[in-house]
Tab-separated table of C-alpha atoms in Angstrom:
chain	number	residue	atom	x	y	z
A	1	UNK	CA	-19.125	-2.622	-31.618
A	2	UNK	CA	-20.450	-6.143	-31.091
A	3	UNK	CA	-21.830	-7.985	-34.105
A	4	UNK	CA	-24.274	-10.837	-33.920
A	5	UNK	CA	-22.239	-13.196	-36.126
A	6	UNK	CA	-24.940	-15.796	-35.925
A	7	UNK	CA	-26.873	-13.827	-38.506
A	8	UNK	CA	-24.270	-15.215	-41.068
A	9	UNK	CA	-24.609	-18.919	-39.956
A	10	UNK	CA	-26.553	-21.767	-41.478
A	11	UNK	CA	-28.737	-22.125	-38.341
A	12	UNK	CA	-29.785	-18.509	-38.046
A	13	UNK	CA	-33.450	-19.618	-38.577
A	14	UNK	CA	-33.225	-20.974	-34.986
A	15	UNK	CA	-33.474	-17.309	-33.839
A	16	UNK	CA	-37.135	-17.496	-34.975
A	17	UNK	CA	-38.346	-20.695	-33.261
A	18	UNK	CA	-41.781	-19.407	-32.897
A	19	UNK	CA	-42.273	-19.336	-36.590
A	20	UNK	CA	-40.525	-22.768	-37.012
A	21	UNK	CA	-42.666	-24.348	-34.191
A	22	UNK	CA	-45.811	-22.831	-35.664
A	23	UNK	CA	-45.018	-24.352	-39.022
A	24	UNK	CA	-44.127	-27.779	-37.383
A	25	UNK	CA	-47.667	-27.654	-35.761
A	26	UNK	CA	-49.240	-27.463	-39.136
A	27	UNK	CA	-49.933	-23.787	-38.999
A	28	UNK	CA	-49.175	-21.297	-41.860
A	29	UNK	CA	-47.038	-18.610	-40.179
A	30	UNK	CA	-45.946	-15.488	-42.083
A	31	UNK	CA	-42.515	-15.402	-43.658
A	32	UNK	CA	-39.641	-14.325	-41.494
A	33	UNK	CA	-37.904	-12.346	-44.300
A	34	UNK	CA	-38.828	-11.201	-47.748
A	35	UNK	CA	-36.328	-10.059	-50.456
A	36	UNK	CA	-37.781	-7.228	-52.565
A	37	UNK	CA	-36.263	-6.504	-56.029
A	38	UNK	CA	-37.725	-3.064	-56.805
A	39	UNK	CA	-35.769	-3.136	-60.044
A	40	UNK	CA	-33.795	-5.647	-62.211
A	41	UNK	CA	-31.866	-2.709	-63.871
A	42	UNK	CA	-28.259	-2.548	-62.844
A	43	UNK	CA	-25.434	-0.046	-63.660
A	44	UNK	CA	-22.704	-2.759	-63.192
A	45	UNK	CA	-21.910	-5.583	-65.669
A	46	UNK	CA	-20.712	-8.326	-63.486
A	47	UNK	CA	-19.939	-11.288	-65.857
A	48	UNK	CA	-21.059	-14.016	-63.433
A	49	UNK	CA	-23.840	-12.136	-61.582
A	50	UNK	CA	-26.650	-14.584	-60.779
A	51	UNK	CA	-29.076	-11.658	-61.184
A	52	UNK	CA	-28.692	-12.025	-64.990
A	53	UNK	CA	-29.724	-15.708	-64.815
A	54	UNK	CA	-33.281	-16.429	-66.100
A	55	UNK	CA	-33.839	-12.581	-66.784
A	56	UNK	CA	-35.904	-11.527	-69.733
A	57	UNK	CA	-34.569	-8.947	-72.173
A	58	UNK	CA	-36.910	-6.269	-71.003
A	59	UNK	CA	-36.187	-4.254	-67.943
A	60	UNK	CA	-38.527	-3.758	-64.929
A	61	UNK	CA	-39.211	-1.231	-62.331
A	62	UNK	CA	-41.756	-2.132	-59.772
A	63	UNK	CA	-44.589	0.405	-59.958
A	64	UNK	CA	-44.327	2.862	-57.091
A	65	UNK	CA	-47.918	2.462	-55.897
A	66	UNK	CA	-47.592	-1.293	-56.043
A	67	UNK	CA	-44.312	-1.242	-54.176
A	68	UNK	CA	-45.831	0.947	-51.517
A	69	UNK	CA	-48.850	-1.536	-51.244
A	70	UNK	CA	-46.594	-4.573	-50.963
A	71	UNK	CA	-44.587	-3.042	-48.181
A	72	UNK	CA	-47.772	-2.171	-46.282
A	73	UNK	CA	-49.036	-5.756	-46.751
A	74	UNK	CA	-45.813	-7.189	-45.509
A	75	UNK	CA	-45.901	-5.132	-42.348
A	76	UNK	CA	-49.588	-5.890	-41.813
A	77	UNK	CA	-48.879	-9.697	-42.188
A	78	UNK	CA	-46.132	-9.391	-39.609
A	79	UNK	CA	-43.242	-10.232	-41.786
A	80	UNK	CA	-40.163	-9.396	-39.714
A	81	UNK	CA	-37.494	-8.515	-42.202
A	82	UNK	CA	-37.334	-6.904	-45.622
A	83	UNK	CA	-34.232	-6.845	-47.681
A	84	UNK	CA	-33.835	-4.393	-50.521
A	85	UNK	CA	-31.694	-6.290	-53.128
A	86	UNK	CA	-31.687	-7.597	-56.653
A	87	UNK	CA	-32.307	-8.600	-59.286
A	88	UNK	CA	-30.811	-5.299	-60.130
A	89	UNK	CA	-29.153	-2.506	-58.184
A	90	UNK	CA	-31.873	-1.143	-55.679
A	91	UNK	CA	-30.346	2.406	-55.901
A	92	UNK	CA	-31.295	2.459	-59.586
A	93	UNK	CA	-34.921	2.731	-58.537
A	94	UNK	CA	-35.913	6.472	-58.545
A	95	UNK	CA	-38.017	6.348	-55.345
A	96	UNK	CA	-35.927	4.012	-53.333
A	97	UNK	CA	-35.506	6.443	-50.446
A	98	UNK	CA	-39.201	6.836	-50.077
A	99	UNK	CA	-39.649	3.062	-49.941
A	100	UNK	CA	-36.920	2.526	-47.315
A	101	UNK	CA	-38.406	5.272	-45.139
A	102	UNK	CA	-41.846	3.855	-45.489
A	103	UNK	CA	-40.740	0.335	-44.547
A	104	UNK	CA	-38.782	1.541	-41.601
A	105	UNK	CA	-41.847	3.623	-40.434
A	106	UNK	CA	-43.980	0.462	-40.442
A	107	UNK	CA	-41.592	-1.380	-38.171
A	108	UNK	CA	-39.971	-3.706	-40.620
A	109	UNK	CA	-36.321	-4.615	-39.881
A	110	UNK	CA	-34.470	-3.482	-43.074
A	111	UNK	CA	-31.437	-4.919	-44.896
A	112	UNK	CA	-29.907	-3.347	-48.049
A	113	UNK	CA	-27.480	-4.872	-50.480
A	114	UNK	CA	-25.954	-2.526	-53.005
A	115	UNK	CA	-22.917	-2.204	-55.321
A	116	UNK	CA	-22.356	1.074	-53.689
A	117	UNK	CA	-21.729	3.240	-56.750
A	118	UNK	CA	-24.779	5.463	-56.478
A	119	UNK	CA	-24.567	6.399	-52.827
A	120	UNK	CA	-24.450	10.093	-51.955
A	121	UNK	CA	-24.868	12.029	-48.829
A	122	UNK	CA	-28.607	12.065	-48.813
A	123	UNK	CA	-28.942	8.387	-49.653
A	124	UNK	CA	-26.486	7.519	-47.033
A	125	UNK	CA	-28.419	9.448	-44.343
A	126	UNK	CA	-31.727	7.700	-45.289
A	127	UNK	CA	-30.063	4.170	-45.258
A	128	UNK	CA	-28.247	4.923	-42.009
A	129	UNK	CA	-31.364	6.142	-40.293
A	130	UNK	CA	-33.506	3.334	-41.472
A	131	UNK	CA	-31.707	0.081	-41.980
A	132	UNK	CA	-30.600	-2.452	-39.470
A	133	UNK	CA	-27.770	-3.615	-41.827
A	134	UNK	CA	-26.192	-2.514	-45.091
A	135	UNK	CA	-23.776	-4.487	-47.254
A	136	UNK	CA	-21.733	-3.137	-50.173
A	137	UNK	CA	-20.710	-5.816	-52.774
A	138	UNK	CA	-17.228	-4.615	-53.355
A	139	UNK	CA	-15.640	-7.917	-54.329
A	140	UNK	CA	-12.153	-6.554	-55.081
A	141	UNK	CA	-9.216	-4.784	-53.525
A	142	UNK	CA	-7.840	-3.291	-56.667
A	143	UNK	CA	-9.202	-1.684	-59.869
A	144	UNK	CA	-7.828	-4.424	-62.020
A	145	UNK	CA	-9.739	-7.035	-60.054
A	146	UNK	CA	-12.863	-4.871	-59.974
A	147	UNK	CA	-12.930	-4.689	-63.729
A	148	UNK	CA	-12.782	-8.441	-63.940
A	149	UNK	CA	-15.542	-9.059	-61.309
A	150	UNK	CA	-17.744	-5.917	-61.915
A	151	UNK	CA	-17.132	-5.255	-65.526
A	152	UNK	CA	-16.263	-1.572	-64.996
A	153	UNK	CA	-12.965	0.426	-64.881
A	154	UNK	CA	-10.783	1.784	-62.101
A	155	UNK	CA	-12.814	5.020	-61.729
A	156	UNK	CA	-15.837	2.971	-60.738
A	157	UNK	CA	-13.873	1.090	-58.063
A	158	UNK	CA	-12.588	4.310	-56.670
A	159	UNK	CA	-16.070	5.683	-56.472
A	160	UNK	CA	-17.377	2.705	-54.527
A	161	UNK	CA	-14.425	2.783	-52.092
A	162	UNK	CA	-15.037	6.478	-51.579
A	163	UNK	CA	-18.696	5.897	-50.936
A	164	UNK	CA	-17.984	3.136	-48.365
A	165	UNK	CA	-15.784	5.721	-46.553
A	166	UNK	CA	-18.700	8.138	-46.872
A	167	UNK	CA	-20.976	5.672	-45.167
A	168	UNK	CA	-18.588	4.926	-42.280
A	169	UNK	CA	-18.030	8.659	-41.743
A	170	UNK	CA	-21.612	9.544	-41.744
A	171	UNK	CA	-22.558	6.590	-39.515
A	172	UNK	CA	-20.297	8.067	-36.773
A	173	UNK	CA	-21.780	11.538	-37.357
A	174	UNK	CA	-25.296	10.323	-37.085
A	175	UNK	CA	-24.522	7.844	-34.339
A	176	UNK	CA	-26.224	5.319	-36.400
A	177	UNK	CA	-26.650	1.759	-35.175
A	178	UNK	CA	-26.615	0.334	-38.800
A	179	UNK	CA	-24.246	-2.603	-39.216
A	180	UNK	CA	-22.100	-1.799	-42.206
A	181	UNK	CA	-20.459	-4.608	-44.151
A	182	UNK	CA	-18.617	-5.360	-47.327
A	183	UNK	CA	-19.097	-8.541	-49.396
A	184	UNK	CA	-16.436	-10.497	-51.296
A	185	UNK	CA	-17.139	-13.364	-53.606
A	186	UNK	CA	-14.277	-16.005	-53.784
A	187	UNK	CA	-13.142	-17.896	-56.851
A	188	UNK	CA	-9.828	-18.793	-58.488
A	189	UNK	CA	-9.270	-15.260	-59.756
A	190	UNK	CA	-10.265	-13.437	-56.554
A	191	UNK	CA	-8.556	-15.425	-53.851
A	192	UNK	CA	-5.183	-13.741	-54.214
A	193	UNK	CA	-6.629	-10.356	-53.034
A	194	UNK	CA	-8.531	-11.737	-50.018
A	195	UNK	CA	-6.081	-10.409	-47.396
A	196	UNK	CA	-5.712	-7.108	-49.257
A	197	UNK	CA	-9.490	-6.850	-49.116
A	198	UNK	CA	-9.513	-7.555	-45.357
A	199	UNK	CA	-6.912	-4.773	-44.755
A	200	UNK	CA	-8.806	-2.320	-46.993
A	201	UNK	CA	-12.084	-2.805	-45.186
A	202	UNK	CA	-10.532	-2.393	-41.928
A	203	UNK	CA	-9.072	1.008	-43.016
A	204	UNK	CA	-12.457	2.022	-44.427
A	205	UNK	CA	-14.007	1.463	-41.057
A	206	UNK	CA	-16.828	-1.110	-41.929
A	207	UNK	CA	-18.043	-3.440	-39.062
A	208	UNK	CA	-17.443	-6.622	-41.048
A	209	UNK	CA	-16.223	-8.189	-44.285
A	210	UNK	CA	-17.896	-11.373	-45.418
A	211	UNK	CA	-16.403	-13.957	-47.841
A	212	UNK	CA	-18.750	-16.228	-49.789
A	213	UNK	CA	-18.098	-18.541	-52.589
A	214	UNK	CA	-19.074	-17.320	-56.090
A	215	UNK	CA	-22.075	-19.210	-57.341
A	216	UNK	CA	-22.103	-20.656	-60.817
A	217	UNK	CA	-25.479	-20.286	-62.629
A	218	UNK	CA	-25.426	-23.679	-64.429
A	219	UNK	CA	-28.939	-24.108	-65.935
A	220	UNK	CA	-30.432	-23.567	-62.550
A	221	UNK	CA	-28.305	-26.110	-60.838
A	222	UNK	CA	-26.652	-25.448	-57.455
A	223	UNK	CA	-22.972	-25.044	-57.930
A	224	UNK	CA	-20.147	-22.914	-56.531
A	225	UNK	CA	-16.583	-22.267	-57.716
A	226	UNK	CA	-14.521	-24.851	-56.096
A	227	UNK	CA	-11.546	-22.771	-54.672
A	228	UNK	CA	-9.303	-23.740	-51.795
A	229	UNK	CA	-9.221	-20.614	-49.620
A	230	UNK	CA	-8.346	-22.155	-46.297
A	231	UNK	CA	-4.961	-20.440	-46.046
A	232	UNK	CA	-6.280	-17.068	-47.199
A	233	UNK	CA	-9.117	-17.236	-44.753
A	234	UNK	CA	-6.762	-17.986	-41.836
A	235	UNK	CA	-4.615	-14.952	-42.773
A	236	UNK	CA	-7.603	-12.824	-43.074
A	237	UNK	CA	-9.021	-13.772	-39.698
A	238	UNK	CA	-5.947	-12.264	-38.108
A	239	UNK	CA	-7.194	-8.840	-39.215
A	240	UNK	CA	-10.248	-9.145	-36.944
A	241	UNK	CA	-10.548	-6.817	-34.029
A	242	UNK	CA	-13.278	-6.063	-31.366
A	243	UNK	CA	-14.763	-3.538	-33.841
A	244	UNK	CA	-14.087	-5.256	-37.161
A	245	UNK	CA	-14.887	-8.836	-37.979
A	246	UNK	CA	-13.760	-11.013	-40.857
A	247	UNK	CA	-16.396	-13.577	-41.572
A	248	UNK	CA	-16.974	-16.266	-44.015
A	249	UNK	CA	-19.864	-18.588	-44.927
A	250	UNK	CA	-18.316	-21.706	-43.309
A	251	UNK	CA	-21.166	-24.003	-44.112
A	252	UNK	CA	-20.921	-23.282	-47.798
A	253	UNK	CA	-17.298	-23.788	-47.923
A	254	UNK	CA	-17.556	-27.071	-45.938
A	255	UNK	CA	-20.383	-28.257	-48.172
A	256	UNK	CA	-18.139	-27.667	-51.242
A	257	UNK	CA	-15.675	-30.211	-49.845
A	258	UNK	CA	-18.268	-33.007	-50.250
A	259	UNK	CA	-17.887	-35.181	-53.344
A	260	UNK	CA	-21.547	-34.873	-54.324
A	261	UNK	CA	-22.256	-31.462	-52.806
A	262	UNK	CA	-25.294	-29.495	-53.697
A	263	UNK	CA	-29.098	-29.872	-53.322
A	264	UNK	CA	-29.165	-33.453	-52.755
A	265	UNK	CA	-32.546	-33.421	-50.828
A	266	UNK	CA	-35.893	-33.970	-52.604
A	267	UNK	CA	-37.812	-31.108	-51.172
A	268	UNK	CA	-36.975	-27.591	-49.876
A	269	UNK	CA	-39.073	-26.048	-47.178
A	270	UNK	CA	-37.323	-22.617	-47.212
A	271	UNK	CA	-40.261	-20.935	-48.946
A	272	UNK	CA	-42.198	-21.367	-45.724
A	273	UNK	CA	-39.982	-18.755	-44.165
A	274	UNK	CA	-38.576	-16.538	-46.960
A	275	UNK	CA	-39.336	-15.608	-50.495
A	276	UNK	CA	-38.451	-13.169	-53.235
A	277	UNK	CA	-40.859	-10.547	-54.629
A	278	UNK	CA	-39.204	-9.550	-57.997
A	279	UNK	CA	-39.321	-6.384	-60.193
A	280	UNK	CA	-41.787	-8.167	-62.520
A	281	UNK	CA	-44.197	-8.150	-59.461
A	282	UNK	CA	-44.133	-11.994	-59.177
A	283	UNK	CA	-43.259	-13.991	-56.032
A	284	UNK	CA	-40.417	-16.520	-56.437
A	285	UNK	CA	-39.884	-19.150	-53.853
A	286	UNK	CA	-36.076	-18.784	-53.751
A	287	UNK	CA	-33.410	-16.117	-54.562
A	288	UNK	CA	-31.721	-18.647	-56.676
A	289	UNK	CA	-34.885	-19.157	-58.746
A	290	UNK	CA	-35.849	-15.583	-59.277
A	291	UNK	CA	-36.912	-15.023	-62.902
A	292	UNK	CA	-37.666	-18.738	-63.376
A	293	UNK	CA	-41.350	-19.069	-64.097
A	294	UNK	CA	-41.447	-22.629	-62.967
A	295	UNK	CA	-40.816	-21.439	-59.349
A	296	UNK	CA	-43.181	-18.369	-59.038
């Protein structure tokens, strides 16, 4: 299976030059992609999850009628892509299957990011029949590492691994074209399992594995865990085949090498092309600023 690897690159916005050029002409084009947090409730307890940053103590579920209305408005406004993410875990939302099917029926290109723990056969079917891509945030190749990263025991790790296998098996059965991937955040205490993860994901039958640096939520400042993974990446890349790709966010790792890396520019224009609608029903200009009232 061929994967468009450009979707993981820093210049992927260039696939939407019509929207970029419209903005450069002074027009106000609709966003390319919207992230939708239908809930900020999560059943995992990842110690360094950026989803907890800026969150209030109360939990939110986006009201179903409002969620339906939002999806309808996005389709009518000609937004191209909708990503169900968090925030929290989207599969904690009771009516998530209905919303996914609605968005698909309205012609939105769907992405879905999940921790994978709540997937069952029916949920897998809906996702594989509706989504362009689906990524499971596994982040570990062993139960011990999973407990450190996701805050849960080995049984939870085994469940997620089994659910990934369920997805790949059902994808073949349904002849689905959904791109299935696994995510892995790198830091000092995850780098040693990177190659094990690459091997595990190949065995599970996903289309790709993506490595990204773990972000540090430092009072809203833009920082990543500085971890030298060059050697591990080179070893992992050797596991790639025609049907399975090992990918990494090269631009982020390159940026981390800079002495004064981070958001050193004075103004960000990203909100012209993407935004976040959170479970509190507010619109935030950036996924890194969700929950921060200054940026909604």
